[in-house]
Each structure stands twice: as structure tokens, then as C-alpha cells.
XYZ file of C-alpha atoms in Angstrom:
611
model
C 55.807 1.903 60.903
C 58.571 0.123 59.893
C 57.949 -2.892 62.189
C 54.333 -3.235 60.324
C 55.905 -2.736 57.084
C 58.588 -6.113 58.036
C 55.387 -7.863 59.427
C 53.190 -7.536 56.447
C 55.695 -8.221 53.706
C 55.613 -12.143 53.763
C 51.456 -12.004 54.609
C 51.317 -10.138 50.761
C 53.912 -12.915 49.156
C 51.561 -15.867 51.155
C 48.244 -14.321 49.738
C 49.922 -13.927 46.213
C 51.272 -17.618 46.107
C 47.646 -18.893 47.836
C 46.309 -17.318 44.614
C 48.543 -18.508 42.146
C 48.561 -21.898 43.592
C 44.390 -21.912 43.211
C 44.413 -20.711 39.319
C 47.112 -23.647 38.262
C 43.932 -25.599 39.583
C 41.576 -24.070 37.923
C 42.741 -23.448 34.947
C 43.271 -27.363 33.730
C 39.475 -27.936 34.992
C 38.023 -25.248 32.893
C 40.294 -26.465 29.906
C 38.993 -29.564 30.284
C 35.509 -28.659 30.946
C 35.807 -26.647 27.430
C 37.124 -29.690 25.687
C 34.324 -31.976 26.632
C 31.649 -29.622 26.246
C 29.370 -31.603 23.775
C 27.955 -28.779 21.451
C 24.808 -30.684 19.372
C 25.242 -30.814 15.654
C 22.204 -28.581 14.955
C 23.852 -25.999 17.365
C 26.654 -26.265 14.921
C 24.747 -25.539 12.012
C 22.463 -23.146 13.013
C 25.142 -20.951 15.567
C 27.326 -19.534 12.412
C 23.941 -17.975 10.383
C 22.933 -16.708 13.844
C 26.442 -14.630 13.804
C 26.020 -13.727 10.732
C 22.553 -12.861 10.827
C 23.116 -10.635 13.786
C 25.396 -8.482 11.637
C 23.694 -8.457 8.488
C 20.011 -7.193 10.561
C 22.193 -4.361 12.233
C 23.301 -2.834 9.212
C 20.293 -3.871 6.657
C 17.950 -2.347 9.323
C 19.772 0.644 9.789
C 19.836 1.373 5.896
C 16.739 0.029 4.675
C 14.976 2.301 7.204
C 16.951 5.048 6.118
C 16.161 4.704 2.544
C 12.236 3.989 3.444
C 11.669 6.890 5.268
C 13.802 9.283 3.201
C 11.862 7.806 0.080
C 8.711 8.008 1.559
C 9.237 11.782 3.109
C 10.107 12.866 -0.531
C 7.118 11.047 -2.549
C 4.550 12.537 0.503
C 6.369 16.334 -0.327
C 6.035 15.444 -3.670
C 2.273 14.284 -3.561
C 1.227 17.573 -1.480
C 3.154 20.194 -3.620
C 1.814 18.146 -6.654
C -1.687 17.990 -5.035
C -1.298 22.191 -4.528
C -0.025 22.425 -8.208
C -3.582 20.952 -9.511
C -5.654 22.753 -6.870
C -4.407 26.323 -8.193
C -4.923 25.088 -11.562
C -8.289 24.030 -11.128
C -8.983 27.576 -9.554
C -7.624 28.964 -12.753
C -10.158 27.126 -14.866
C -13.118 27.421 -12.546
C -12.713 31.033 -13.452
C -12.322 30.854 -16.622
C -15.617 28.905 -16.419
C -17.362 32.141 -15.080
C -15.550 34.440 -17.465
C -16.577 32.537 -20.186
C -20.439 32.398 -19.031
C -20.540 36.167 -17.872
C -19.276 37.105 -21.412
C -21.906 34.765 -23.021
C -24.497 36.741 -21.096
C -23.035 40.485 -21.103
C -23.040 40.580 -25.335
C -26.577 38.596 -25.694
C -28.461 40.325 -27.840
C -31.234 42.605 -25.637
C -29.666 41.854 -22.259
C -27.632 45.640 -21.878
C -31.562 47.012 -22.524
C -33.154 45.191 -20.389
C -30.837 45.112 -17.368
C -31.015 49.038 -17.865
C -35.045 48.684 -17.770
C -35.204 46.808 -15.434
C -36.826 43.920 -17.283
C -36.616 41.145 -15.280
C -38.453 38.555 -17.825
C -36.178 39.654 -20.416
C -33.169 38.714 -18.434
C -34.504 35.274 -17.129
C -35.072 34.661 -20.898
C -32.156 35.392 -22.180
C -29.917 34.324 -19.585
C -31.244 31.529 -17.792
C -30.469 29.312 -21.187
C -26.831 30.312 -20.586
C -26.596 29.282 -16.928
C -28.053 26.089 -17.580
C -25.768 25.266 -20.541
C -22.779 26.285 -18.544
C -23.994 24.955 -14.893
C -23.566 28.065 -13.351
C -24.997 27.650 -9.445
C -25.704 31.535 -9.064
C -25.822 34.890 -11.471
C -26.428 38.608 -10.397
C -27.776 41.478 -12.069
C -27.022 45.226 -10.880
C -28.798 47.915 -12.606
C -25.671 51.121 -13.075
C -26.261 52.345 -9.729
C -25.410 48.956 -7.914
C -28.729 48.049 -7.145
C -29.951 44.321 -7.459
C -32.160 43.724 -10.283
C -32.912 39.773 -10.426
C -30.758 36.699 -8.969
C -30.683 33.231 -10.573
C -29.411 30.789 -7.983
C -29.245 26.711 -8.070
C -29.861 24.536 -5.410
C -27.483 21.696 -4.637
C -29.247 18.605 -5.606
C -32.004 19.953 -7.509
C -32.188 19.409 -11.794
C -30.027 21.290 -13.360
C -32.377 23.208 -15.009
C -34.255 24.159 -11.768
C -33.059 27.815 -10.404
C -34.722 30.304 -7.933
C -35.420 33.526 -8.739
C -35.206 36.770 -6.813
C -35.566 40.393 -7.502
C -35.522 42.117 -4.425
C -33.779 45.157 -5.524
C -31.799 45.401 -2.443
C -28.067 46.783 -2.391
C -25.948 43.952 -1.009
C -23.041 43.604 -3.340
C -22.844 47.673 -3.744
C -20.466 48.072 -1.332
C -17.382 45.473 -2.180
C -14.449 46.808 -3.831
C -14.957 44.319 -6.570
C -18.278 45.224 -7.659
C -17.363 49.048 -7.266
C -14.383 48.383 -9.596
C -16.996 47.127 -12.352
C -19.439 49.814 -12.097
C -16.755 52.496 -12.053
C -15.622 50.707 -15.375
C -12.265 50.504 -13.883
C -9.330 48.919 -15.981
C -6.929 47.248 -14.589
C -3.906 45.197 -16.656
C -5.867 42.493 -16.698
C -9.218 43.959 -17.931
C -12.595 44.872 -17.022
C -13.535 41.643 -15.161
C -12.977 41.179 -11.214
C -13.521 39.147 -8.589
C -14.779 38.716 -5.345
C -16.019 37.039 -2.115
C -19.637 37.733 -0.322
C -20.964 36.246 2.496
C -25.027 36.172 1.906
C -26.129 34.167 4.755
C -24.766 30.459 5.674
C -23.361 30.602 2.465
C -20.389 32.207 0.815
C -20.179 32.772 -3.438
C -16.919 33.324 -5.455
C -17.514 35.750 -7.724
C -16.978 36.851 -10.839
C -18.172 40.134 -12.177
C -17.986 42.206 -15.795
C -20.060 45.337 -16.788
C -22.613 45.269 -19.217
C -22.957 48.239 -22.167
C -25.343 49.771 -23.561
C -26.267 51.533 -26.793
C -23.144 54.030 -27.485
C -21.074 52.128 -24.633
C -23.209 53.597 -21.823
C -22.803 51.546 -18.839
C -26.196 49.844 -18.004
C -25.281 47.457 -14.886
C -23.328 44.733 -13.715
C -23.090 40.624 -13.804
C -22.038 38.635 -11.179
C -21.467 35.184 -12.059
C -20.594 33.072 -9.170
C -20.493 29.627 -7.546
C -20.476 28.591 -3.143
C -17.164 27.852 -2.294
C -18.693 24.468 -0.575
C -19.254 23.783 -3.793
C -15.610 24.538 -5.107
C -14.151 22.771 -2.196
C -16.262 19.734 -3.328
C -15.129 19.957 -6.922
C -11.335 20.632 -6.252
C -11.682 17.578 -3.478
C -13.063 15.268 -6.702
C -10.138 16.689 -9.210
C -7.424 16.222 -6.797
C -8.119 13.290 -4.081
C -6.601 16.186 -1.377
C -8.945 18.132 1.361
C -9.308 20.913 0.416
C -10.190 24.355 2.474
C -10.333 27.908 1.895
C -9.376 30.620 3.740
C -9.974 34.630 3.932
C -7.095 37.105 3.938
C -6.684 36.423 7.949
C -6.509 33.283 7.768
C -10.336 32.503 8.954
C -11.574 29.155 7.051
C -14.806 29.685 4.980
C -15.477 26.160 3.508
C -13.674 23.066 3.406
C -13.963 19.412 2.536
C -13.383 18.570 6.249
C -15.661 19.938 9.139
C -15.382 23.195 9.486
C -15.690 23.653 12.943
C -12.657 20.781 13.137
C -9.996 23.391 10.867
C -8.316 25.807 12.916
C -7.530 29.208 12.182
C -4.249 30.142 10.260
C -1.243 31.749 12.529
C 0.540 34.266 11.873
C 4.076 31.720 11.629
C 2.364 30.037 8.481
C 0.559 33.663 7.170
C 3.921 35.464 7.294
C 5.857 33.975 4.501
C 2.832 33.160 2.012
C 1.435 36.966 2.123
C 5.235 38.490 2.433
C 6.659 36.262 -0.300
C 3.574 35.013 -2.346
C 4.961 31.255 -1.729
C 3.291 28.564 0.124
C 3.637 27.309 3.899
C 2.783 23.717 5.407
C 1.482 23.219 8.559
C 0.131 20.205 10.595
C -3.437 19.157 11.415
C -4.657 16.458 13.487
C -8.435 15.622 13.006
C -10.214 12.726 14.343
C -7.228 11.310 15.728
C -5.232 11.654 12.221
C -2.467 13.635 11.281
C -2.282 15.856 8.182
C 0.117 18.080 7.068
C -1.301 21.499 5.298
C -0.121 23.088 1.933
C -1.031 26.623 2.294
C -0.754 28.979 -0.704
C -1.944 32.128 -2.252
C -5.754 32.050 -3.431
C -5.461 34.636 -6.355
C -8.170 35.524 -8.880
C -8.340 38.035 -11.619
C -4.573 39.204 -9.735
C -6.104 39.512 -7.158
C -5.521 38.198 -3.650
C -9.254 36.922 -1.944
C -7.524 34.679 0.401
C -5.275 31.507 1.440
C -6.127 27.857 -0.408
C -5.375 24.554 1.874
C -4.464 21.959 0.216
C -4.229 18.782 2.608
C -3.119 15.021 2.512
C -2.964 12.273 5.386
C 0.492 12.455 6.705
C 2.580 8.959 5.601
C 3.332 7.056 9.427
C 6.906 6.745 7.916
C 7.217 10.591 8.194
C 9.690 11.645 11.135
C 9.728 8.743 13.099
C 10.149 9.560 16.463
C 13.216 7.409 18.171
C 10.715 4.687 20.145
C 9.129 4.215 16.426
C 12.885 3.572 14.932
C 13.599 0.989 18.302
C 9.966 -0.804 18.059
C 10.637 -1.455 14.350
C 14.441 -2.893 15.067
C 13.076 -4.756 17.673
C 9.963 -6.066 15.498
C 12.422 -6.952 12.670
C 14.671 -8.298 15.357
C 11.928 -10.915 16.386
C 11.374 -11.977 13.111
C 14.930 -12.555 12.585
C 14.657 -14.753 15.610
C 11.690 -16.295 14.651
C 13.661 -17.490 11.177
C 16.278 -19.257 13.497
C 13.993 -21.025 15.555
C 12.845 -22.093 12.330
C 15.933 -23.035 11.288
C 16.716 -25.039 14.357
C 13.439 -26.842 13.922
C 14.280 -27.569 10.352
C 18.139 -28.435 11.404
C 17.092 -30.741 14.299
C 14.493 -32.603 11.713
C 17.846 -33.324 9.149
C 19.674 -34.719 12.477
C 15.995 -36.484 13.975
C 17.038 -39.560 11.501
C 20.375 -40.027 13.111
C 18.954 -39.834 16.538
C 15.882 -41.803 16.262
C 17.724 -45.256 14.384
C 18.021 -47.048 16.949
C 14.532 -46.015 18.283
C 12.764 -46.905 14.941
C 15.340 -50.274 14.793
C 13.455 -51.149 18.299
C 10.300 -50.350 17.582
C 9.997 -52.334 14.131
C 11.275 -55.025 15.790
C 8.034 -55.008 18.132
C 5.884 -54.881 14.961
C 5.232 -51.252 14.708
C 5.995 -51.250 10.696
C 4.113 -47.993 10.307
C 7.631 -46.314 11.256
C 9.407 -44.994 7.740
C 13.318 -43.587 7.821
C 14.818 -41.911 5.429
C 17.785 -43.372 3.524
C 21.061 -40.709 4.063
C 22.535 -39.881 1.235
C 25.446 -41.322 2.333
C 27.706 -45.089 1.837
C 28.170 -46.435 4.795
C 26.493 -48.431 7.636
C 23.716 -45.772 8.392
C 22.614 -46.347 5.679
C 22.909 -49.910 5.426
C 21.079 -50.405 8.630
C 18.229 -47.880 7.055
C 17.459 -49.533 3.761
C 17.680 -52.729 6.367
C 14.421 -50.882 7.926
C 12.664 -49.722 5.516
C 12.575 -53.340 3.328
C 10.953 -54.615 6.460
C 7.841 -52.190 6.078
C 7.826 -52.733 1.833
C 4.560 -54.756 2.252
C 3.118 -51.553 4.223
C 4.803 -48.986 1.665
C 2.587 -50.913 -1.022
C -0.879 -50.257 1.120
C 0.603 -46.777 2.049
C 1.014 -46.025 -1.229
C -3.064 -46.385 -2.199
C -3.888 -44.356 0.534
C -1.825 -41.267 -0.206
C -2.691 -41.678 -3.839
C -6.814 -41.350 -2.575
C -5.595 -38.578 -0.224
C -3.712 -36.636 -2.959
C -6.989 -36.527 -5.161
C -8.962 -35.203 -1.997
C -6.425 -32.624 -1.444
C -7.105 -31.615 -4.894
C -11.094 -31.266 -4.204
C -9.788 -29.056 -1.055
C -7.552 -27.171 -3.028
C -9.776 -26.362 -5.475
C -12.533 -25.864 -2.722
C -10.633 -23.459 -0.728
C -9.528 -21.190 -3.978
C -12.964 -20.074 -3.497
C -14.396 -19.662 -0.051
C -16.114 -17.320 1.299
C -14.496 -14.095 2.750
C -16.770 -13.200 5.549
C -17.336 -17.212 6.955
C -13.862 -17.882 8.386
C -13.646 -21.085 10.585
C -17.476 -21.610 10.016
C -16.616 -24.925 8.086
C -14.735 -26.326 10.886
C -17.608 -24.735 13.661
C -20.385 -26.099 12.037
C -19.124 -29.587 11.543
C -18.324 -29.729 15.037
C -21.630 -29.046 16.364
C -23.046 -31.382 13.694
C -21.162 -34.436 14.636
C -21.966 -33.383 18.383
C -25.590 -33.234 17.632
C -25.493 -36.606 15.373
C -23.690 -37.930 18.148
C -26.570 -37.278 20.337
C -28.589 -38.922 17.828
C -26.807 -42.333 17.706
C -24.690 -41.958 14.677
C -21.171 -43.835 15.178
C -18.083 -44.979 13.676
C -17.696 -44.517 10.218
C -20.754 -43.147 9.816
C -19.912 -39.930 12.014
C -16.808 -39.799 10.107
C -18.911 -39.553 6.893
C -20.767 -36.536 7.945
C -18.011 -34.394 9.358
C -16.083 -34.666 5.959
C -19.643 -33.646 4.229
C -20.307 -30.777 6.714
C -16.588 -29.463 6.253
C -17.400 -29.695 2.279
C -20.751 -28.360 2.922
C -20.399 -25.268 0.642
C -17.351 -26.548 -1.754
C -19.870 -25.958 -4.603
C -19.668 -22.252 -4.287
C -16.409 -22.187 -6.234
C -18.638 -21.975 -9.595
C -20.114 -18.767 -8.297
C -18.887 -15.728 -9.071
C -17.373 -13.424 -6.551
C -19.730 -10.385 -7.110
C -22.536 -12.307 -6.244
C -21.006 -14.708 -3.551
C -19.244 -11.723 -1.445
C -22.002 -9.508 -2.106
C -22.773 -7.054 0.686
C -26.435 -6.294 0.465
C -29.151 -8.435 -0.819
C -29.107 -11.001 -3.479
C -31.709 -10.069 -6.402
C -33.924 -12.893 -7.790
C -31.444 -13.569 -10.780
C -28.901 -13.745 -8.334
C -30.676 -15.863 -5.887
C -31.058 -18.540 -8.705
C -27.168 -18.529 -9.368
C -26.511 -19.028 -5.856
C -29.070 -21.669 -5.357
C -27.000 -23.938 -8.242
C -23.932 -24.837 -5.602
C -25.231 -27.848 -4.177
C -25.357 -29.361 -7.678
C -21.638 -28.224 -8.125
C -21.268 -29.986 -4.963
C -22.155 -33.225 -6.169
C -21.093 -32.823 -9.461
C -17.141 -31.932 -7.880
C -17.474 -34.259 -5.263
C -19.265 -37.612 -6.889
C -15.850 -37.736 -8.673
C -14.052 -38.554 -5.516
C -14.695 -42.373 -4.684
C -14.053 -42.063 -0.998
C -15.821 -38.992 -0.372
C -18.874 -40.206 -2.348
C -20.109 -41.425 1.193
C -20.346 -37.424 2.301
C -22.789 -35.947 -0.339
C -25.586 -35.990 1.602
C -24.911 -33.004 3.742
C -23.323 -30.573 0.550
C -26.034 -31.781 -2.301
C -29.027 -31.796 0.596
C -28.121 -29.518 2.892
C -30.853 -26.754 1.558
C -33.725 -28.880 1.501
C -36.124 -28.411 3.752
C -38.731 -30.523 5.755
C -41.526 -28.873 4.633
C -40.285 -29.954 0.538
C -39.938 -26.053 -0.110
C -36.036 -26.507 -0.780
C -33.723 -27.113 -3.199
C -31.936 -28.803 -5.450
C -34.246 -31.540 -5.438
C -37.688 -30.184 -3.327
C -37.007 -32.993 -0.809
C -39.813 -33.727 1.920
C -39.643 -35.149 5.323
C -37.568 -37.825 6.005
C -36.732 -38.579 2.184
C -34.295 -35.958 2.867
C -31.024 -37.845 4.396
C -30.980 -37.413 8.001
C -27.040 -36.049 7.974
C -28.290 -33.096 6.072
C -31.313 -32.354 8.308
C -28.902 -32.835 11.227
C -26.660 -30.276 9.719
C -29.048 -27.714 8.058
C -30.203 -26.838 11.784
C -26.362 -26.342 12.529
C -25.767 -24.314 9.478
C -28.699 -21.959 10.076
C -27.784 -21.922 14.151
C -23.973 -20.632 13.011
C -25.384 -18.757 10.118
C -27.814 -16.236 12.181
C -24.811 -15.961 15.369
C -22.263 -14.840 13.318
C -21.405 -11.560 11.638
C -21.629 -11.457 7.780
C -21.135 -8.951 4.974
C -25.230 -8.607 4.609
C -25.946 -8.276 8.242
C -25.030 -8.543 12.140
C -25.172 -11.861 14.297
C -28.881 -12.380 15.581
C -28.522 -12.627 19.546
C -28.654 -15.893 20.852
C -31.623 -15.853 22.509
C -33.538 -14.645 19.231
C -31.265 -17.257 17.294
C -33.361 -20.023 19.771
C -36.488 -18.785 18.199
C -35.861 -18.794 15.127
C -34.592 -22.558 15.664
C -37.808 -23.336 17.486
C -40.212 -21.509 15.130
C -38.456 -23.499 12.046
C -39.357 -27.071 13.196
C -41.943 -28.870 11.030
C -41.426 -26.146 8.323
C -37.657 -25.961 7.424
C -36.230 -28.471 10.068
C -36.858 -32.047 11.360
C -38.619 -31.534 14.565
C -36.864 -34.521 16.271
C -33.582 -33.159 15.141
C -34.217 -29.271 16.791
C -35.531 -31.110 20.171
C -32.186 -32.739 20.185
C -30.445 -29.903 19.261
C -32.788 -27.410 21.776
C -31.741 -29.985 24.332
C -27.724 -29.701 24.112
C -27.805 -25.895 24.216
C -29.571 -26.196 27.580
C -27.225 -28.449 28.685
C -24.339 -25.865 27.620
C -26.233 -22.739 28.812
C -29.308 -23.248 30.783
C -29.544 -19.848 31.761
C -31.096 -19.392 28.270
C -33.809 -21.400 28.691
C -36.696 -21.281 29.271
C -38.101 -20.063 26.105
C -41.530 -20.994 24.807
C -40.969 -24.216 22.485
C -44.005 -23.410 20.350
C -43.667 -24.397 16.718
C -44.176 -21.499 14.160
C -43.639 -20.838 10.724
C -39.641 -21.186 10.128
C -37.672 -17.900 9.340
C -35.275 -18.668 6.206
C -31.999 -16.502 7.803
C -30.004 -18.086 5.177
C -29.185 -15.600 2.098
C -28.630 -18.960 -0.053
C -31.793 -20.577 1.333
């Protein structure tokens, strides 16, 4: 033991000076390796906002989300107890609505007599007035021993003066407490008048009853004024923007704005509280793959309790985030975050591209390439001696540069005001269209500047339809006749916008001819045959082709093979023939498995809602 311990003492102090010995080695490389690191200057700009952005997105993130989902839980709480506020008042005032036609009818002069003789013309006479004036959708009448006398009931959807009439005599409201209570001539603190549910059929009718007197206060019968509570759950759905759905005393739903086979029963966990403590409950619902949350209260009328009333909105996605929701959105704002550096570094590395690409630009102009422009530094010294050097070497270019951007300026202003008003539902169809029309005039034999002429008219092929006005331009059904004739006016604001543009006065063919057709039917101008410029007959087939293939507001894309008919069937009416066997002949070469298709000419089919 001891001999081990003498042995290994100096191998510890050899391994312990071996290391030592390597780290005073190491250590001077690394310092030096540190001090020549070459960090780039837009590293050095952009590193420190990095830092600090990093710190700033941990905490902002962390509160703002706080604050947006503790803001948003309250104002959703808010809207639903808000929503359940309205509901229950609307109740309230649906019933008064009864009240106030049940009295109307009880004191009418005759009605007590004839309800007690049975005298069913009478009553329509003198009552049916009444329901019309105060839209009531159903009305009752029960002779003194509970026994129904005549029914007035409205349809949904019919006139409002339109009612069916019944008088089957038969005894179907005699049994419910609430009718009982009237013909008993019961009192309770709240008066004569109660109120009821009864199921009569599919259907179920809120209603409100009253007795009627007679001569010397004699009870002769009953009224039932009532309404389908379809029918209230459609109203109180229009007065409050919530779904709405009513419940019995169990908590079985009996109508509701929603499906009713989709609303599931009430539990006893949100029953409980509301019937023990006469306050409301929420639940949650999730229908169609969207989740709700439930206001349930007390459905009282006349003080009494008929059931539970739902009251339901669409449950905010800020509500309760679960913790992946809380990560994804750090993460999301995280990316942007990075996003706005990379940005940053582009926009740093452009400020330092100058000081890196001098001597590159100093080369180049001296081989004659005086297209190359450097921006002066805003600083005194030989940088920027050296780049006011360069740029008086290109002044005689500056001078030519400067007429083109001034012609390119005033087209930008065409395209500006152009694209203030394109169409919603066409996206990219400018750029698709003039595509395929310079590929088909390139089939054709146009060239050179020609070609170059023609795409700049097929991407301004619809500019004119900034004068029209949005309701008729986005329209999503079909254009009346007035209409049509607006619409049928942008090729002349075409030419009228674009004939003030010298260098695009070259392109107006395609945007002020574009509609005409070969058969002279079109418009602006009723052009026929080959007095119609040959860009715009090239084009019109292309518009029409991209036209009937793609979705828009008015209709669904045409499949392709159809689309080929209606091509085919339009030559020698609404198209150049030549100009659709050219075109026929590059969409076999793209897809031959369309073809073949019968190439008989037919009258043309105008697919265009402009044309």
C-alpha cells in the first residue's frame, strides 16, 4: 500500500505539469485567434439589436399575450352575459306582446257571449282583426269547461293576414296547470293571466292565457294567445346576434337556432345551481367542429318557471390557450423577429455593398461598362473622392438615364392608378394571360419590339376598369342590361388613360380592341375581320381561354376539355380562325392527351361577363 502510494506520487505531479505545460500553449493561440477574428461591419451593426431584440421579444411576448387574452376572456364574458341580459328582456316583452293582444280580445265588445255560445263566426270576426294587427301566430278559445271552441293559427311564410281555422272542440289544453289556473279564476300576485308550454304535434306554442267574463262576471271561457318557440328562437336570434335555444324544466331542448338534434341535453352540474339559486350556468358546446360556450339561465314567465333559456356565442380562440397554443405563438412571433433581422442584415450589408464593390465598379468602368452608378458617402475623404471620380465618368449616361426614368415614372403612375382598381377575383390573370399571348404571337411571327408592344397591352388589358364602380365590377351574380352597358365603357377608359402615355401609345390595340369580335358584333368600335388589329384578336382568344378555366365570383372554371370547345366553336364568329388553329395547335403540343376533339366550327359562346 504504501509502496504504490511512493510509486504513484511523482506519475500525479508528471500528469499535472504535462497539463499545465499544454494550456500555456494554448492559451496564447486562442488569444490570438480571438484578436484576429475579422467580425464584418454589418455583423457589427446588426449583432447589438439582435441582443437587444432577444430581450425585448421575451418580455413584450410574455405581457402582450397576457394582456390579449385576459382582455379578450373579459369582453367574450362580457358579450355572453350581455347577450343573456337582452335575451331575458326580449322574453319579457314578447309577453307583454301576448298580454297586450289577449286583453284586446277578452274586453271586445260581444266576444264573452259568443265564446259562451259557442259562436264561432262571432269570434273569427271579432278577433281575427286583433291577431292580425298585433301578428299573433296562434289564439285559442275554451268554452268554461275547458273545451276547445275555435283556433286561429298562422303559417310561417304565409301573408300576414292569412290564418287557419279550427274548431274541433277537442280537450287538449284542459289538462295543463296553466290553463286550469285560468278557468278556476285563480289569482295569483301577479294576476289572472298565466302561462304555459304545449306540445301539439312537431310543434311547441308559448302560451299565454286570461279568462274571459261574462254578463255579471260569470266566467264564459278561456284565451290562449300564443306563438312556436321556433319562432321565438328566430326572433331572439335577430334581436341579439347569439344562438339561442330553449329548454324544458329537465333540461330537454325544444327549439333552437342551431340543429336540434346537434344540442345536447342539460346535466345535472349546469341544472343544479340555476334551479337551486335562480342564477345562470355556462357550459361548452362544440358543433360542426366549433366551440361555443353556453349561458344558461332561468326561462320565467308570468313568475313562473317553464324552463331553462340558452343563450350562446362562438367561443374567442384567445380563450384558455392551452400551453402548445402559448409556445406556437412565441415561436411564430419569434420568426418574425428573425425575419426583421435578416432584413436588417440585408439592408446593413446594402449600406456596406458601396464600400465593398469600389474597386469592382472602378474596374469595370474602366472596361466601358458606364451603366454602373455609386453612391457618393457622406463622408470627406478619399472614398469619396474616388466616387464622385466614378460617377463624372457616367454624367453623359446620367443625362440619357435621366429621360428614361422620367417616361418610367409616368408609366408607374398609369400602373398605380391601374392597380387601385383591379379586380378582386382575377389575381395573376394579367400576368397569365399576357404570357400565353406573347407565346401564341410568338407562334405567329411577331418579334422584337413588336412582341414587347403586346405584352405591355395584354398586362394593361383591363386598366380601364378603374372608372367602374365596385358594385358592378365585383358583382357576384349576373350583370343586368344597365349594368352590362357600364361595363362595356372600359376599353374607352383604356384608351382614353393610356393614349396619354407616349411610350405606351404603341400597346392600345389589345386594351381599346380587345372585345371586338370577328364576326363585327363587339365593342367599342363594332370592328370586323381583320380591321380589328391582329394583337387584340391574338389576345381575345387568350383572355376568353383564361377567363372560362378560372374560378370567378359569378361562376366555376369550365373544364378544360369543354374550355377547347368553346375555343373551337368561337372561330369565324368571335375569334380569328387562323389565330384559334394556332392557338388549338400549342395546347396539343402541351397536352396531347386532350386532343382529339372534333374541330368543327360553331356558333361562338360569349363566356365573358364583359363581352
Amino acid at each position: 500500500m504504501n509502496i504504490v502510494g511512493i510509486q504513484s506520487a511523482p506519475l500525479s505531479y508528471k500528469l499535472v505539469f504535462q497539463l499545465q505545460s499544454a494550456m500555456n500553449k494554448l492559451l496564447p493561440k486562442i488569444r490570438n485567434y480571438f484578436n484576429t477574428l475579422r467580425l464584418p461591419f454589418r455583423l457589427k451593426i446588426i449583432i447589438p439589436f439582435l441582443l437587444l431584440g432577444v430581450g425585448l421579444i421575451l418580455g413584450g411576448t410574455l405581457i402582450a399575450t397576457r394582456i390579449v387574452f385576459e382582455n379578450a376572456s373579459e369582453r367574450f364574458h362580457n358579450q355572453l352575459m350581455e347577450g343573456g341580459k337582452l335575451a331575458a328582456e326580449w322574453m319579457v316583452t314578447e309577453e307583454n306582446n301576448q298580454l297586450e293582444a289577449l286583453r284586446l280580445m277578452a274586453y271586445t265588445s260581444g266576444v264573452p257571449e259568443a265564446l259562451a255560445g259557442g259562436d264561432v263566426d262571432s269570434l273569427r270576426s271579432s278577433c281575427l282583426p286583433i291577431a292580425i294587427n298585433q301578428q299573433v301566430e296562434a289564439v285559442e278559445f275554451l268554452d268554461a269547461g275547458g273545451n276547445l271552441v275555435f283556433s286561429m293559427r298562422h303559417q310561417p311564410g304565409n301573408p300576414v293576414e292569412e290564418y287557419q281555422f279550427s274548431r274541433d272542440g277537442d280537450r287538449l289544453f284542459h289538462d295543463y296547470t296553466f290553463v286550469q289556473n285560468v278557468l278556476q279564476t285563480r289569482v295569483d300576485p301577479r294576476g289572472d293571466k298565466y302561462s304555459g308550454i304545449v306540445q301539439q304535434g312537431d310543434q311547441v306554442h308559448f302560451y299565454v292565457a286570461g279568462p274571459v267574463y261574462g254578463a255579471q262576471d260569470q266566467p264564459a271561457g278561456a284565451i290562449l294567445v300564443g306563438i312556436t318557440l321556433k319562432t321565438l328562437t328566430t326572433h331572439l336570434r335577430d334581436q341579439t346576434l347569439a344562438r339561442i335555444t330553449l329548454y324544458d324544466l329537465a333540461g330537454t331542448p325544444l327549439s333552437s337556432s342551431f340543429d336540434l338534434a346537434s344540442i345536447p341535453a342539460l346535466d345535472d352540474a349546469t341544472l343544479t345551481p340555476v334551479k337551486n339559486l335562480q342564477n345562470s350556468s355556462t357550459r361548452p358546446l362544440r358543433i360542426l367542429e366549433t366551440d361555443f360556450v353556453e349561458l344558461i339561465s332561468p326561462w320565467k314567465a308570468r313568475g313562473q318557471d317553464l324552463g331553462m333559456l340558452g343563450v350562446t356565442f362562438a367561443e374567442p380562440i384567445f380563450i384558455n390557450p392551452s400551453i402548445p397554443t402559448r409556445v406556437s405563438t412565441f415561436l411564430f412571433v419569434l420568426a418574425v423577429f428573425v425575419l426583421i433581422i435578416l432584413t436588417g442584415l440585408l439592408i446593413a450589408n446594402s449600406i456596406t455593398r458601396p464600400l465593398v464593390g469600389l474597386t469592382d465598379a472602378s474596374k469595370a468602368i474602366s472596361r466601358g461598362e458606364l451603366e454602373i452608378q455609386v453612391p457618393a458617402p457622406r463622408m470627406n475623404d478619399e472614398l469619396t473622392d474616388l466616387t464622385h471620380t466614378f460617377n463624372q465618368m457616367v454624367t453623359d449616361l446620367n443625362q440619357a438615364n435621366t429621360e428614361i426614368l422620367e417616361t418610367y415614372d409616368t408609366t408607374l403612375l398609369g400602373w398605380a392608378l391601374a392597380l387601385e382598381l383591379r379586380e378582386k377575383e382575377t389575381a395573376h390573370h394579367d400576368e397569365r394571360v399576357a404570357d400565353m399571348a406573347v407565346r401564341l404571337a410568338s407562334e405567329m411571327g411577331i418579334q422584337g419590339e413588336e412582341l414587347v408592344h403586346l405584352r405591355r397591352g395584354a398586362l394593361l388589358h383591363d386598366i380601364g376598369k378603374m372608372g367602374i364602380p365596385d358594385a358592378i365590377l365585383n358583382k357576384p351574380t349576373e350583370l343586368t342590361e344597365e349594368e352590362f352597358i357600364i361595363m362595356r365603357r372600359h376599353p374607352t377608359y383604356a384608351h382614353e388613360i393610356l393614349s396619354r402615355i407616349d411610350y405606351l401609345q404603341p400597346a392600345l390595340d389589345i386594351p381599346y380592341s380587345h372585345h371586338e369580335r370577328w364576326d363585327g358584333t363587339g365593342y367599342p368600335q363594332g370592328l370586323r375581320g381583320e380591321t380589328i388589329p391582329l394583337a387584340a384578336r391574338i389576345f381575345a382568344v387568350c383572355d376568353v381561354w383564361d377567363a372560362i378555366t378560372t374560378d370567378r365570383v359569378y361562376r366555376k372554371a369550365m373544364p378544360v376539355e369543354d374550355a377547347l370547345v368553346v375555343i373551337q366553336q368561337g372561330a369565324g364568329t368571335h375569334f380569328d380562325p387562323n389565330v384559334v388553329e394556332v392557338f388549338l395547335r400549342i395546347v396539343a403540343d402541351i397536352s396531347p392527351d386532350l386532343f382529339p376533339i372534333p374541330l368543327s366550327a360553331g356558333d361562338g359562346v360569349d363566356v365573358h361577363r364583359t363581352g
